[in-house]
PDB file of C-alpha atoms in Angstrom:
ATOM      1  CA  MET A   2      80.146 101.534 114.013  1.00  0.00           C
ATOM      2  CA  THR A   3      78.607  98.879 111.749  1.00  0.00           C
ATOM      3  CA  LEU A   4      79.924  95.349 111.490  1.00  0.00           C
ATOM      4  CA  GLU A   5      81.149  96.102 107.968  1.00  0.00           C
ATOM      5  CA  SER A   6      83.020  99.237 109.018  1.00  0.00           C
ATOM      6  CA  MET A   7      84.651  97.426 111.943  1.00  0.00           C
ATOM      7  CA  PHE A   8      86.557  95.172 109.563  1.00  0.00           C
ATOM      8  CA  SER A   9      86.940  97.567 106.644  1.00  0.00           C
ATOM      9  CA  LEU A  10      90.263  99.097 105.607  1.00  0.00           C
ATOM     10  CA  LYS A  11      88.681 101.596 103.197  1.00  0.00           C
ATOM     11  CA  GLY A  12      90.422 104.941 103.199  1.00  0.00           C
ATOM     12  CA  LYS A  13      93.612 103.460 104.604  1.00  0.00           C
ATOM     13  CA  LYS A  14      96.996 102.976 102.988  1.00  0.00           C
ATOM     14  CA  ALA A  15      98.855  99.757 103.763  1.00  0.00           C
ATOM     15  CA  LEU A  16     102.493  98.911 103.141  1.00  0.00           C
ATOM     16  CA  VAL A  17     103.296  95.182 103.031  1.00  0.00           C
ATOM     17  CA  ALA A  18     107.037  94.551 103.200  1.00  0.00           C
ATOM     18  CA  GLY A  19     107.878  91.178 101.691  1.00  0.00           C
ATOM     19  CA  ALA A  20     104.802  90.750  99.502  1.00  0.00           C
ATOM     20  CA  SER A  21     106.046  88.819  96.488  1.00  0.00           C
ATOM     21  CA  ARG A  22     104.908  85.339  97.542  1.00  0.00           C
ATOM     22  CA  GLY A  23     103.650  83.138 100.342  1.00  0.00           C
ATOM     23  CA  ILE A  24     102.320  84.779 103.479  1.00  0.00           C
ATOM     24  CA  GLY A  25     103.232  88.287 102.314  1.00  0.00           C
ATOM     25  CA  LEU A  26     101.362  87.994  99.042  1.00  0.00           C
ATOM     26  CA  ALA A  27      98.312  86.482 100.723  1.00  0.00           C
ATOM     27  CA  ILE A  28      98.273  89.347 103.226  1.00  0.00           C
ATOM     28  CA  ALA A  29      98.626  91.936 100.460  1.00  0.00           C
ATOM     29  CA  LYS A  30      95.724  90.425  98.527  1.00  0.00           C
ATOM     30  CA  ALA A  31      93.488  90.255 101.594  1.00  0.00           C
ATOM     31  CA  THR A  32      94.427  93.775 102.672  1.00  0.00           C
ATOM     32  CA  ALA A  33      93.571  95.169  99.241  1.00  0.00           C
ATOM     33  CA  GLY A  34      90.372  93.141  99.263  1.00  0.00           C
ATOM     34  CA  ALA A  35      89.407  94.780 102.556  1.00  0.00           C
ATOM     35  CA  GLY A  36      89.610  98.168 100.867  1.00  0.00           C
ATOM     36  CA  ALA A  37      93.084  99.485 101.633  1.00  0.00           C
ATOM     37  CA  ASN A  38      95.277 101.173  99.063  1.00  0.00           C
ATOM     38  CA  THR A  39      97.952  98.493  99.267  1.00  0.00           C
ATOM     39  CA  VAL A  40     101.627  98.807  98.388  1.00  0.00           C
ATOM     40  CA  LEU A  41     103.336  95.496  97.687  1.00  0.00           C
ATOM     41  CA  ALA A  42     107.059  95.797  98.404  1.00  0.00           C
ATOM     42  CA  SER A  43     109.950  93.374  97.870  1.00  0.00           C
ATOM     43  CA  ARG A  44     113.008  92.772  95.679  1.00  0.00           C
ATOM     44  CA  SER A  45     110.929  90.896  93.079  1.00  0.00           C
ATOM     45  CA  LEU A  46     109.541  94.011  91.433  1.00  0.00           C
ATOM     46  CA  GLU A  47     108.471  92.318  88.188  1.00  0.00           C
ATOM     47  CA  ALA A  48     106.414  89.742  90.070  1.00  0.00           C
ATOM     48  CA  LEU A  49     104.944  92.461  92.263  1.00  0.00           C
ATOM     49  CA  GLU A  50     103.892  94.502  89.246  1.00  0.00           C
ATOM     50  CA  ARG A  51     101.953  91.501  87.923  1.00  0.00           C
ATOM     51  CA  GLU A  52     100.248  90.908  91.271  1.00  0.00           C
ATOM     52  CA  ALA A  53      99.394  94.582  91.722  1.00  0.00           C
ATOM     53  CA  ALA A  54      97.983  94.764  88.188  1.00  0.00           C
ATOM     54  CA  ALA A  55      95.839  91.694  88.875  1.00  0.00           C
ATOM     55  CA  LEU A  56      94.456  93.334  92.005  1.00  0.00           C
ATOM     56  CA  ARG A  57      93.669  96.527  90.118  1.00  0.00           C
ATOM     57  CA  ASP A  58      91.877  94.447  87.472  1.00  0.00           C
ATOM     58  CA  GLN A  59      89.618  93.202  90.285  1.00  0.00           C
ATOM     59  CA  GLY A  60      88.792  96.775  91.228  1.00  0.00           C
ATOM     60  CA  TYR A  61      91.167  97.123  94.171  1.00  0.00           C
ATOM     61  CA  GLN A  62      93.846  99.738  94.817  1.00  0.00           C
ATOM     62  CA  ALA A  63      97.344  98.281  94.619  1.00  0.00           C
ATOM     63  CA  ASP A  64     100.838  99.358  93.629  1.00  0.00           C
ATOM     64  CA  ALA A  65     104.264  97.756  93.602  1.00  0.00           C
ATOM     65  CA  ALA A  66     107.442  99.195  95.107  1.00  0.00           C
ATOM     66  CA  PRO A  67     111.030  97.945  95.222  1.00  0.00           C
ATOM     67  CA  LEU A  68     112.472  96.944  98.586  1.00  0.00           C
ATOM     68  CA  ASP A  69     115.731  95.268  99.519  1.00  0.00           C
ATOM     69  CA  ILE A  70     115.254  94.913 103.258  1.00  0.00           C
ATOM     70  CA  THR A  71     118.996  94.390 103.736  1.00  0.00           C
ATOM     71  CA  THR A  72     120.042  97.853 102.497  1.00  0.00           C
ATOM     72  CA  HIS A  73     119.483 101.167 104.248  1.00  0.00           C
ATOM     73  CA  GLU A  74     119.142 103.050 100.977  1.00  0.00           C
ATOM     74  CA  SER A  75     116.291 100.863  99.761  1.00  0.00           C
ATOM     75  CA  ILE A  76     114.471 101.035 103.094  1.00  0.00           C
ATOM     76  CA  ASP A  77     114.830 104.797 103.330  1.00  0.00           C
ATOM     77  CA  SER A  78     113.631 105.264  99.761  1.00  0.00           C
ATOM     78  CA  LEU A  79     110.520 103.140 100.389  1.00  0.00           C
ATOM     79  CA  ALA A  80     109.750 105.037 103.588  1.00  0.00           C
ATOM     80  CA  ALA A  81     110.166 108.357 101.782  1.00  0.00           C
ATOM     81  CA  ASP A  82     107.808 107.302  98.975  1.00  0.00           C
ATOM     82  CA  HIS A  83     105.193 105.538 101.109  1.00  0.00           C
ATOM     83  CA  GLY A  84     105.677 106.942 104.586  1.00  0.00           C
ATOM     84  CA  ASP A  85     102.045 108.032 104.585  1.00  0.00           C
ATOM     85  CA  ALA A  86     101.002 104.434 105.258  1.00  0.00           C
ATOM     86  CA  ASP A  87      98.396 103.939 107.968  1.00  0.00           C
ATOM     87  CA  ILE A  88      99.220 100.234 108.172  1.00  0.00           C
ATOM     88  CA  LEU A  89     102.653  98.589 108.094  1.00  0.00           C
ATOM     89  CA  VAL A  90     102.888  94.811 107.794  1.00  0.00           C
ATOM     90  CA  ASN A  91     106.403  93.395 108.119  1.00  0.00           C
ATOM     91  CA  VAL A  92     106.601  89.990 106.464  1.00  0.00           C
ATOM     92  CA  ALA A  93     110.078  89.955 104.910  1.00  0.00           C
ATOM     93  CA  GLY A  94     112.165  87.077 106.178  1.00  0.00           C
ATOM     94  CA  THR A  95     114.422  84.169 105.384  1.00  0.00           C
ATOM     95  CA  ASN A  96     115.821  81.086 107.087  1.00  0.00           C
ATOM     96  CA  ILE A  97     118.824  78.781 107.080  1.00  0.00           C
ATOM     97  CA  ARG A  98     118.428  75.546 109.048  1.00  0.00           C
ATOM     98  CA  LYS A  99     121.529  73.934 110.539  1.00  0.00           C
ATOM     99  CA  PRO A 100     123.065  73.030 113.905  1.00  0.00           C
ATOM    100  CA  PHE A 101     123.995  76.138 115.868  1.00  0.00           C
ATOM    101  CA  GLU A 102     127.726  75.395 115.875  1.00  0.00           C
ATOM    102  CA  GLN A 103     127.748  75.232 112.066  1.00  0.00           C
ATOM    103  CA  TYR A 104     126.384  78.711 111.330  1.00  0.00           C
ATOM    104  CA  THR A 105     128.917  80.909 109.588  1.00  0.00           C
ATOM    105  CA  GLN A 106     129.274  84.620 110.161  1.00  0.00           C
ATOM    106  CA  ASP A 107     127.792  85.186 106.703  1.00  0.00           C
ATOM    107  CA  ASP A 108     124.779  83.019 107.590  1.00  0.00           C
ATOM    108  CA  TYR A 109     124.295  84.965 110.795  1.00  0.00           C
ATOM    109  CA  ASN A 110     124.601  88.370 109.189  1.00  0.00           C
ATOM    110  CA  TYR A 111     122.262  87.482 106.319  1.00  0.00           C
ATOM    111  CA  ILE A 112     119.462  86.239 108.579  1.00  0.00           C
ATOM    112  CA  MET A 113     119.859  89.118 111.005  1.00  0.00           C
ATOM    113  CA  GLU A 114     119.807  91.779 108.289  1.00  0.00           C
ATOM    114  CA  THR A 115     116.803  90.248 106.525  1.00  0.00           C
ATOM    115  CA  ASN A 116     114.653  89.238 109.486  1.00  0.00           C
ATOM    116  CA  LEU A 117     115.455  91.896 112.041  1.00  0.00           C
ATOM    117  CA  HIS A 118     117.733  94.843 111.292  1.00  0.00           C
ATOM    118  CA  GLY A 119     115.962  95.928 108.108  1.00  0.00           C
ATOM    119  CA  ILE A 120     112.533  95.519 109.659  1.00  0.00           C
ATOM    120  CA  VAL A 121     113.604  97.565 112.665  1.00  0.00           C
ATOM    121  CA  ARG A 122     114.776 100.382 110.401  1.00  0.00           C
ATOM    122  CA  LEU A 123     111.628 100.315 108.251  1.00  0.00           C
ATOM    123  CA  THR A 124     109.393 100.291 111.326  1.00  0.00           C
ATOM    124  CA  GLN A 125     111.329 103.178 112.833  1.00  0.00           C
ATOM    125  CA  LYS A 126     110.987 105.239 109.647  1.00  0.00           C
ATOM    126  CA  VAL A 127     107.331 104.508 108.865  1.00  0.00           C
ATOM    127  CA  GLY A 128     106.266 104.519 112.519  1.00  0.00           C
ATOM    128  CA  GLY A 129     107.948 107.878 113.029  1.00  0.00           C
ATOM    129  CA  LEU A 130     105.938 109.310 110.168  1.00  0.00           C
ATOM    130  CA  MET A 131     102.724 107.844 111.615  1.00  0.00           C
ATOM    131  CA  ILE A 132     103.504 109.709 114.824  1.00  0.00           C
ATOM    132  CA  GLU A 133     104.164 112.953 112.938  1.00  0.00           C
ATOM    133  CA  ARG A 134     100.828 112.755 111.086  1.00  0.00           C
ATOM    134  CA  GLY A 135      98.949 112.209 114.326  1.00  0.00           C
ATOM    135  CA  GLN A 136      96.243 109.984 112.845  1.00  0.00           C
ATOM    136  CA  GLY A 137      97.152 106.720 114.534  1.00  0.00           C
ATOM    137  CA  GLY A 138      98.098 103.538 112.764  1.00  0.00           C
ATOM    138  CA  LYS A 139      98.696  99.815 112.856  1.00  0.00           C
ATOM    139  CA  VAL A 140     101.920  97.822 112.799  1.00  0.00           C
ATOM    140  CA  VAL A 141     101.757  94.051 112.298  1.00  0.00           C
ATOM    141  CA  HIS A 142     104.929  91.993 112.540  1.00  0.00           C
ATOM    142  CA  ILE A 143     105.036  88.456 111.207  1.00  0.00           C
ATOM    143  CA  GLY A 144     106.934  86.498 113.809  1.00  0.00           C
ATOM    144  CA  SER A 145     107.033  82.725 114.125  1.00  0.00           C
ATOM    145  CA  LEU A 146     106.486  79.872 116.511  1.00  0.00           C
ATOM    146  CA  MET A 147     110.101  80.694 117.366  1.00  0.00           C
ATOM    147  CA  SER A 148     108.781  83.918 118.880  1.00  0.00           C
ATOM    148  CA  VAL A 149     107.318  81.825 121.712  1.00  0.00           C
ATOM    149  CA  LEU A 150     109.154  78.473 121.803  1.00  0.00           C
ATOM    150  CA  GLY A 151     112.184  76.613 120.485  1.00  0.00           C
ATOM    151  CA  LEU A 152     112.697  73.900 117.869  1.00  0.00           C
ATOM    152  CA  PRO A 153     116.045  72.469 116.737  1.00  0.00           C
ATOM    153  CA  TYR A 154     118.230  73.917 113.975  1.00  0.00           C
ATOM    154  CA  LEU A 155     116.600  77.361 113.993  1.00  0.00           C
ATOM    155  CA  SER A 156     118.781  79.246 116.454  1.00  0.00           C
ATOM    156  CA  VAL A 157     119.561  82.405 114.485  1.00  0.00           C
ATOM    157  CA  TYR A 158     116.082  82.554 112.974  1.00  0.00           C
ATOM    158  CA  ALA A 159     114.645  82.149 116.489  1.00  0.00           C
ATOM    159  CA  MET A 160     116.778  85.042 117.731  1.00  0.00           C
ATOM    160  CA  THR A 161     115.296  87.353 115.116  1.00  0.00           C
ATOM    161  CA  LYS A 162     111.709  86.266 115.663  1.00  0.00           C
ATOM    162  CA  SER A 163     112.029  86.456 119.442  1.00  0.00           C
ATOM    163  CA  ALA A 164     113.384  89.983 119.030  1.00  0.00           C
ATOM    164  CA  LEU A 165     110.329  90.953 116.956  1.00  0.00           C
ATOM    165  CA  ALA A 166     108.090  89.740 119.782  1.00  0.00           C
ATOM    166  CA  GLY A 167     109.983  91.902 122.240  1.00  0.00           C
ATOM    167  CA  LEU A 168     109.910  94.887 119.918  1.00  0.00           C
ATOM    168  CA  THR A 169     106.158  94.418 119.542  1.00  0.00           C
ATOM    169  CA  ARG A 170     105.565  94.722 123.277  1.00  0.00           C
ATOM    170  CA  VAL A 171     107.824  97.733 123.781  1.00  0.00           C
ATOM    171  CA  LEU A 172     106.492  99.676 120.785  1.00  0.00           C
ATOM    172  CA  ALA A 173     102.943  98.930 121.890  1.00  0.00           C
ATOM    173  CA  ALA A 174     103.789 100.567 125.216  1.00  0.00           C
ATOM    174  CA  GLU A 175     105.587 103.536 123.638  1.00  0.00           C
ATOM    175  CA  TRP A 176     103.201 104.232 120.785  1.00  0.00           C
ATOM    176  CA  ALA A 177      99.840 103.716 122.490  1.00  0.00           C
ATOM    177  CA  LYS A 178      99.687 107.443 123.255  1.00  0.00           C
ATOM    178  CA  PHE A 179      99.811 108.060 119.500  1.00  0.00           C
ATOM    179  CA  ASP A 180      96.904 105.643 118.882  1.00  0.00           C
ATOM    180  CA  ILE A 181      99.232 103.196 117.116  1.00  0.00           C
ATOM    181  CA  GLN A 182      98.590  99.522 117.823  1.00  0.00           C
ATOM    182  CA  VAL A 183     101.500  97.110 117.412  1.00  0.00           C
ATOM    183  CA  ASN A 184     100.983  93.351 117.288  1.00  0.00           C
ATOM    184  CA  CYS A 185     102.818  90.246 116.138  1.00  0.00           C
ATOM    185  CA  ILE A 186     101.449  87.143 114.435  1.00  0.00           C
ATOM    186  CA  ALA A 187     103.237  83.878 115.170  1.00  0.00           C
ATOM    187  CA  PRO A 188     102.396  81.560 112.266  1.00  0.00           C
ATOM    188  CA  GLY A 189     102.554  77.841 112.882  1.00  0.00           C
ATOM    189  CA  PHE A 190     103.552  75.310 110.281  1.00  0.00           C
ATOM    190  CA  ILE A 191     102.517  77.183 107.147  1.00  0.00           C
ATOM    191  CA  LEU A 192     103.397  75.566 103.819  1.00  0.00           C
ATOM    192  CA  THR A 193     105.414  78.036 101.737  1.00  0.00           C
ATOM    193  CA  ASP A 194     108.289  77.964  99.283  1.00  0.00           C
ATOM    194  CA  LEU A 195     110.691  78.412 102.211  1.00  0.00           C
ATOM    195  CA  ASN A 196     109.792  75.076 103.790  1.00  0.00           C
ATOM    196  CA  ARG A 197     108.040  73.039 101.107  1.00  0.00           C
ATOM    197  CA  HIS A 198     110.928  70.584 100.703  1.00  0.00           C
ATOM    198  CA  MET A 199     110.995  69.885 104.451  1.00  0.00           C
ATOM    199  CA  TRP A 200     107.355  68.814 104.528  1.00  0.00           C
ATOM    200  CA  GLN A 201     107.756  66.370 101.638  1.00  0.00           C
ATOM    201  CA  ALA A 202     109.304  63.847 104.026  1.00  0.00           C
ATOM    202  CA  PRO A 203     106.634  61.278 105.086  1.00  0.00           C
ATOM    203  CA  GLU A 204     107.876  61.264 108.663  1.00  0.00           C
ATOM    204  CA  MET A 205     107.108  64.978 108.966  1.00  0.00           C
ATOM    205  CA  ALA A 206     103.470  64.431 107.996  1.00  0.00           C
ATOM    206  CA  GLU A 207     103.197  61.607 110.508  1.00  0.00           C
ATOM    207  CA  TRP A 208     104.785  63.714 113.215  1.00  0.00           C
ATOM    208  CA  LEU A 209     102.342  66.564 112.608  1.00  0.00           C
ATOM    209  CA  LYS A 210      99.390  64.240 113.201  1.00  0.00           C
ATOM    210  CA  GLY A 211     100.466  63.785 116.803  1.00  0.00           C
ATOM    211  CA  ALA A 212     101.834  67.271 117.358  1.00  0.00           C
ATOM    212  CA  GLN A 213      98.741  69.454 116.973  1.00  0.00           C
ATOM    213  CA  PRO A 214      94.977  68.919 117.056  1.00  0.00           C
ATOM    214  CA  ASN A 215      94.439  70.419 113.600  1.00  0.00           C
ATOM    215  CA  ARG A 216      96.418  67.896 111.598  1.00  0.00           C
ATOM    216  CA  ARG A 217      96.834  69.855 108.389  1.00  0.00           C
ATOM    217  CA  LEU A 218      99.552  72.301 107.484  1.00  0.00           C
ATOM    218  CA  GLY A 219      98.479  75.910 107.454  1.00  0.00           C
ATOM    219  CA  THR A 220      98.187  78.043 104.344  1.00  0.00           C
ATOM    220  CA  PRO A 221      99.237  81.671 103.808  1.00  0.00           C
ATOM    221  CA  GLU A 222      95.548  82.566 103.716  1.00  0.00           C
ATOM    222  CA  ASP A 223      95.228  81.303 107.300  1.00  0.00           C
ATOM    223  CA  ILE A 224      97.521  84.163 108.315  1.00  0.00           C
ATOM    224  CA  ALA A 225      96.098  86.803 105.978  1.00  0.00           C
ATOM    225  CA  GLY A 226      92.739  87.052 107.716  1.00  0.00           C
ATOM    226  CA  LEU A 227      94.338  87.638 111.097  1.00  0.00           C
ATOM    227  CA  SER A 228      96.548  90.342 109.622  1.00  0.00           C
ATOM    228  CA  VAL A 229      93.531  92.137 108.153  1.00  0.00           C
ATOM    229  CA  PHE A 230      91.740  91.905 111.495  1.00  0.00           C
ATOM    230  CA  LEU A 231      94.716  93.376 113.389  1.00  0.00           C
ATOM    231  CA  SER A 232      94.881  96.163 110.799  1.00  0.00           C
ATOM    232  CA  SER A 233      91.198  97.015 111.162  1.00  0.00           C
ATOM    233  CA  PRO A 234      89.181  99.146 113.615  1.00  0.00           C
ATOM    234  CA  ALA A 235      87.941  95.902 115.175  1.00  0.00           C
ATOM    235  CA  ALA A 236      91.387  95.528 116.767  1.00  0.00           C
ATOM    236  CA  ASN A 237      91.706  99.060 118.114  1.00  0.00           C
ATOM    237  CA  TYR A 238      91.902  97.762 121.704  1.00  0.00           C
ATOM    238  CA  ILE A 239      94.413  94.998 120.946  1.00  0.00           C
ATOM    239  CA  THR A 240      98.089  95.890 121.204  1.00  0.00           C
ATOM    240  CA  GLY A 241     101.361  94.360 122.353  1.00  0.00           C
ATOM    241  CA  GLN A 242     100.159  90.846 121.586  1.00  0.00           C
ATOM    242  CA  VAL A 243     101.956  87.891 120.028  1.00  0.00           C
ATOM    243  CA  ILE A 244      99.112  85.854 118.549  1.00  0.00           C
ATOM    244  CA  ALA A 245      99.747  82.323 117.318  1.00  0.00           C
ATOM    245  CA  SER A 246      97.870  81.032 114.300  1.00  0.00           C
ATOM    246  CA  ASP A 247      99.129  77.483 114.538  1.00  0.00           C
ATOM    247  CA  GLY A 248      96.389  74.872 114.587  1.00  0.00           C
ATOM    248  CA  GLY A 249      96.703  74.694 118.364  1.00  0.00           C
ATOM    249  CA  TYR A 250     100.373  73.634 118.392  1.00  0.00           C
ATOM    250  CA  THR A 251     101.575  76.008 121.108  1.00  0.00           C
ATOM    251  CA  THR A 252      98.609  75.619 123.466  1.00  0.00           C
ATOM    252  CA  THR A 253      97.451  72.008 123.207  1.00  0.00           C
ATOM    253  CA  ALA A 254      98.660  68.428 123.049  1.00  0.00           C
ATOM    254  CA  VAL A 255      96.964  65.348 121.626  1.00  0.00           C
ATOM    255  CA  TRP A 256      97.134  61.678 122.566  1.00  0.00           C
ATOM    256  CA  PRO A 257      95.531  58.449 121.362  1.00  0.00           C
ATOM    257  CA  PHE A 258      93.408  57.952 124.500  1.00  0.00           C
ATOM    258  CA  GLU A 259      89.646  57.743 123.948  1.00  0.00           C
ATOM    259  CA  PRO A 260      87.249  57.479 126.928  1.00  0.00           C
TER     260      PRO A 260
END
C-alpha cells in the first residue's frame, strides 16, 4: 500500500449527517477532497445543494440529501437512498446551555432527539446495511469534550455525547468481525455558529490562555482532517477510540512558572 492510497477515500461512498455548516461542512469538503463520493445531508437542503455543486465544480463527487435527524421517516428515507455508504460520519447536533434544574422537558427531548436518538437510528440502519454488503466500513461519531469530562451548564448535551462515546466502544466490539471500525472524535473548543456568541466575551479569551497549551480556538478544519484519517485505510487498526482534538485541553495543564 502506497502512502497516497493509505489516506485515499477513492472508490468509497461517504454519508455526512449534519453537513450544512461548521464541522459537518468542513468534514464533507475534506472527505470529497480525499476522493469519496460524498453525500451531504441535513435539513438545509438549499444550502447543501450549493455546497455540493461547488464541490462538483472542483472536480469532486458530491450530492445533497435531505435529513431531519429528529424524525424516523427522514432517517429511514436517507438510509434507503444512501445505505450503500462505506463511511458514515455523524455530526448532527445542537445545544442549549442552562443550569440543570432549569431544563424543560421540551429542551431535554429536543437535545436527545437531535444529538442521540436520531444518530442511533441512522447508525443502526446504515451500519446494518454495511454488515449485509460484507465489504467493511467506517463509522465516525462527532462527540465532544463532554464525552470525556464535565463543564457547567451542559448537562443534557453531556449526556448525549457521553452516550455516543459508549456506543462507539460497544459497536467497535460488535462490528469488528465485519471489518467495520467505529471511532469518536471529541472536538475541543471549536469556533462555530453554535458557540460564536459565547467566545465574544473577553473573559473567555483570557480564560482559554490559561486553560490549554494551544491558546487559540480550534476551527472546523482542525476536525476534518482527523475525520478523513479515521475514514481511510490508514486507520484500519484503530477502533473503539474517543480521540480528542482539543489543543491539549484534556491532557495537559499550563502555568506561569518558567525555570
